[in-house]
Amino acid sequence: MKLIIAIVQDQDANRLLERLLDNGISATKLASTGGFLKVGSTTLLIGVEKNRVEEVLGHLRETCKARKQLVTPLAAVGRSISAFMPQPVEVKVGGATVFILDVERFEKI
Ligand code: 2BA
């Protein structure tokens, strides 16, 4: 068995969950926050048999879209005014960040 940990954007999460459930794939949804942008995201824990991993990746690819976000870096302190003017930087987020782990043992009690 494998545990797929998928960090996705909130906008894509419900559609992805519905799709997984329609295909008989269980998932747990956790609220998360990206360390860089400090923006809310959704982390899904998806436990599946090894032979269904590619199928799950297919659902992720078809559901999760990459989006661009503008980030304004924090202004420096203690320099001249011109050095304070923060320039927004474009960052591409997603579609999904995925970790696939081996599950040593799985029990439902
Ligand atoms: P965040 O950490 O908020 O990162 C959002 C996006 O900002 C990233 O998109 C990436 O394009 C950019 N970014 C992240 N760190 C950066 C840095 N030090 N300098 C410049 N740009 C940076 P994604 O790569 O698609 O990542 C989306 C979210 O997935 C991340 O949100 C984070 O929550 C998670 N993630 C990505 N890589 C991870 C990893 N190695 N371990 C754990 N979580 C990860």
Short mmCIF file of C-alpha atoms and ligand atoms in Angstrom, two decimals:
data_model
loop_
_atom_site.label_atom_id
_atom_site.label_comp_id
_atom_site.label_asym_id
_atom_site.label_seq_id
_atom_site.Cartn_x
_atom_site.Cartn_y
_atom_site.Cartn_z
CA MET A 1 0.00 0.00 0.00
CA LYS A 2 1.05 3.60 -0.61
CA LEU A 3 0.22 6.87 1.09
CA ILE A 4 -0.06 9.80 -1.29
CA ILE A 5 0.27 13.20 0.34
CA ALA A 6 -0.94 15.85 -2.08
CA ILE A 7 -0.75 19.59 -1.40
CA VAL A 8 -3.24 21.31 -3.67
CA GLN A 9 -4.83 24.72 -3.99
CA ASP A 10 -8.11 25.23 -2.14
CA GLN A 11 -9.89 26.06 -5.42
CA ASP A 12 -9.18 22.56 -6.75
CA ALA A 13 -9.70 20.55 -3.58
CA ASN A 14 -13.43 19.84 -3.64
CA ARG A 15 -13.50 18.84 -7.30
CA LEU A 16 -10.56 16.51 -6.69
CA LEU A 17 -12.19 14.98 -3.60
CA GLU A 18 -15.46 14.35 -5.47
CA ARG A 19 -13.55 12.71 -8.28
CA LEU A 20 -11.62 10.46 -5.92
CA LEU A 21 -14.75 9.45 -4.03
CA ASP A 22 -16.64 8.79 -7.30
CA ASN A 23 -13.88 6.33 -8.12
CA GLY A 24 -13.95 4.62 -4.74
CA ILE A 25 -10.73 6.18 -3.47
CA SER A 26 -10.74 7.29 0.16
CA ALA A 27 -9.09 10.53 1.16
CA THR A 28 -8.69 12.75 4.18
CA LYS A 29 -8.67 16.51 3.76
CA LEU A 30 -6.47 18.67 5.99
CA ALA A 31 -6.24 22.45 6.08
CA SER A 32 -2.67 23.59 5.47
CA THR A 33 -0.64 26.73 4.84
CA GLY A 34 2.25 27.13 2.41
CA GLY A 35 5.50 28.05 4.12
CA PHE A 36 6.56 30.52 1.42
CA LEU A 37 3.36 32.39 0.50
CA LYS A 38 1.64 31.80 3.88
CA VAL A 39 -1.56 31.21 1.90
CA GLY A 40 -4.11 28.52 2.76
CA SER A 41 -3.91 25.25 0.87
CA THR A 42 -5.41 21.77 1.17
CA THR A 43 -3.42 18.66 1.95
CA LEU A 44 -4.99 15.33 1.06
CA LEU A 45 -3.95 12.01 2.57
CA ILE A 46 -4.83 9.28 0.09
CA GLY A 47 -4.17 5.65 0.96
CA VAL A 48 -4.31 3.31 -2.06
CA GLU A 49 -3.02 0.00 -3.29
CA LYS A 50 0.20 0.30 -5.27
CA ASN A 51 -1.57 -0.49 -8.55
CA ARG A 52 -3.84 2.58 -8.19
CA VAL A 53 -1.10 5.19 -7.65
CA GLU A 54 -0.93 6.17 -11.33
CA GLU A 55 -4.72 6.47 -11.46
CA VAL A 56 -4.62 8.91 -8.51
CA LEU A 57 -1.84 10.89 -10.18
CA GLY A 58 -4.03 11.10 -13.29
CA HIS A 59 -6.90 12.58 -11.24
CA LEU A 60 -4.47 15.10 -9.73
CA ARG A 61 -3.12 16.09 -13.14
CA GLU A 62 -6.58 16.57 -14.59
CA THR A 63 -7.99 18.49 -11.63
CA CYS A 64 -5.21 20.67 -10.22
CA LYS A 65 -4.22 23.73 -12.17
CA ALA A 66 -1.05 25.79 -11.90
CA ARG A 67 -1.81 29.44 -11.18
CA LYS A 68 0.29 32.58 -11.00
CA GLN A 69 0.30 34.72 -7.90
CA LEU A 70 1.87 38.10 -7.30
CA VAL A 71 3.93 38.29 -4.13
CA THR A 72 5.18 41.52 -2.65
CA PRO A 73 8.38 40.91 -0.69
CA LEU A 74 8.58 42.57 2.72
CA ALA A 75 10.26 45.99 2.57
CA ALA A 76 13.73 46.29 4.04
CA VAL A 77 14.05 48.42 7.15
CA GLY A 78 16.68 51.09 7.78
CA ARG A 79 17.58 52.03 4.20
CA SER A 80 16.69 54.94 1.90
CA ILE A 81 13.06 55.30 0.70
CA SER A 82 13.89 54.06 -2.81
CA ALA A 83 15.22 50.84 -1.35
CA PHE A 84 11.84 50.37 0.41
CA MET A 85 9.72 50.19 -2.76
CA PRO A 86 8.80 46.51 -2.93
CA GLN A 87 8.37 45.15 -6.45
CA PRO A 88 5.71 42.43 -6.81
CA VAL A 89 7.17 39.17 -8.01
CA GLU A 90 5.20 36.59 -9.97
CA VAL A 91 5.24 33.07 -8.51
CA LYS A 92 3.76 29.97 -10.15
CA VAL A 93 1.88 27.78 -7.67
CA GLY A 94 0.80 24.18 -8.18
CA GLY A 95 -0.98 22.24 -9.73
CA ALA A 96 -0.04 19.84 -6.91
CA THR A 97 2.95 18.93 -4.78
CA VAL A 98 2.88 15.18 -4.27
CA PHE A 99 4.75 12.83 -1.95
CA ILE A 100 4.32 9.05 -2.33
CA LEU A 101 5.29 6.95 0.68
CA ASP A 102 5.38 3.23 1.37
CA VAL A 103 2.90 2.17 4.05
CA GLU A 104 4.43 -0.43 6.33
CA ARG A 105 1.10 -1.50 7.83
CA PHE A 106 -2.53 -0.39 7.51
CA GLU A 107 -5.22 -1.19 10.07
CA LYS A 108 -8.77 -0.01 10.60
CA ILE A 109 -9.78 -0.62 14.21
P1 2BA B 1 4.38 27.67 -0.60
O1 2BA B 1 5.51 27.28 0.27
O2 2BA B 1 3.52 28.79 -0.13
O3 2BA B 1 4.98 28.02 -2.04
C1 2BA B 1 4.18 28.57 -3.06
C2 2BA B 1 4.98 28.74 -4.34
O4 2BA B 1 6.02 29.68 -4.14
C3 2BA B 1 5.68 27.44 -4.80
O5 2BA B 1 4.79 26.69 -5.59
C4 2BA B 1 6.88 27.96 -5.55
O6 2BA B 1 6.54 28.30 -6.90
C5 2BA B 1 7.20 29.28 -4.85
N1 2BA B 1 8.27 29.13 -3.87
C6 2BA B 1 8.28 28.34 -2.77
N2 2BA B 1 9.42 28.51 -2.07
C7 2BA B 1 10.13 29.43 -2.73
C8 2BA B 1 11.41 30.06 -2.53
N3 2BA B 1 12.17 29.75 -1.46
N4 2BA B 1 11.82 30.99 -3.44
C9 2BA B 1 11.07 31.31 -4.50
N5 2BA B 1 9.85 30.78 -4.75
C10 2BA B 1 9.39 29.86 -3.89
P2 2BA B 1 4.84 25.09 -5.55
O7 2BA B 1 6.25 24.64 -5.74
O8 2BA B 1 3.82 24.63 -6.52
O9 2BA B 1 4.42 24.68 -4.07
C11 2BA B 1 3.08 24.80 -3.61
C12 2BA B 1 3.01 24.44 -2.13
O10 2BA B 1 3.41 23.08 -1.98
C13 2BA B 1 3.98 25.22 -1.25
O11 2BA B 1 3.42 26.45 -0.87
C14 2BA B 1 4.16 24.27 -0.06
O12 2BA B 1 3.05 24.36 0.80
C15 2BA B 1 4.11 22.91 -0.74
N6 2BA B 1 5.46 22.40 -1.03
C16 2BA B 1 6.17 22.59 -2.14
N7 2BA B 1 7.35 21.94 -2.08
C17 2BA B 1 7.37 21.33 -0.87
C18 2BA B 1 8.31 20.51 -0.20
N8 2BA B 1 9.52 20.16 -0.75
N9 2BA B 1 8.02 20.07 1.04
C19 2BA B 1 6.82 20.37 1.61
N10 2BA B 1 5.88 21.16 1.03
C20 2BA B 1 6.16 21.63 -0.20
#
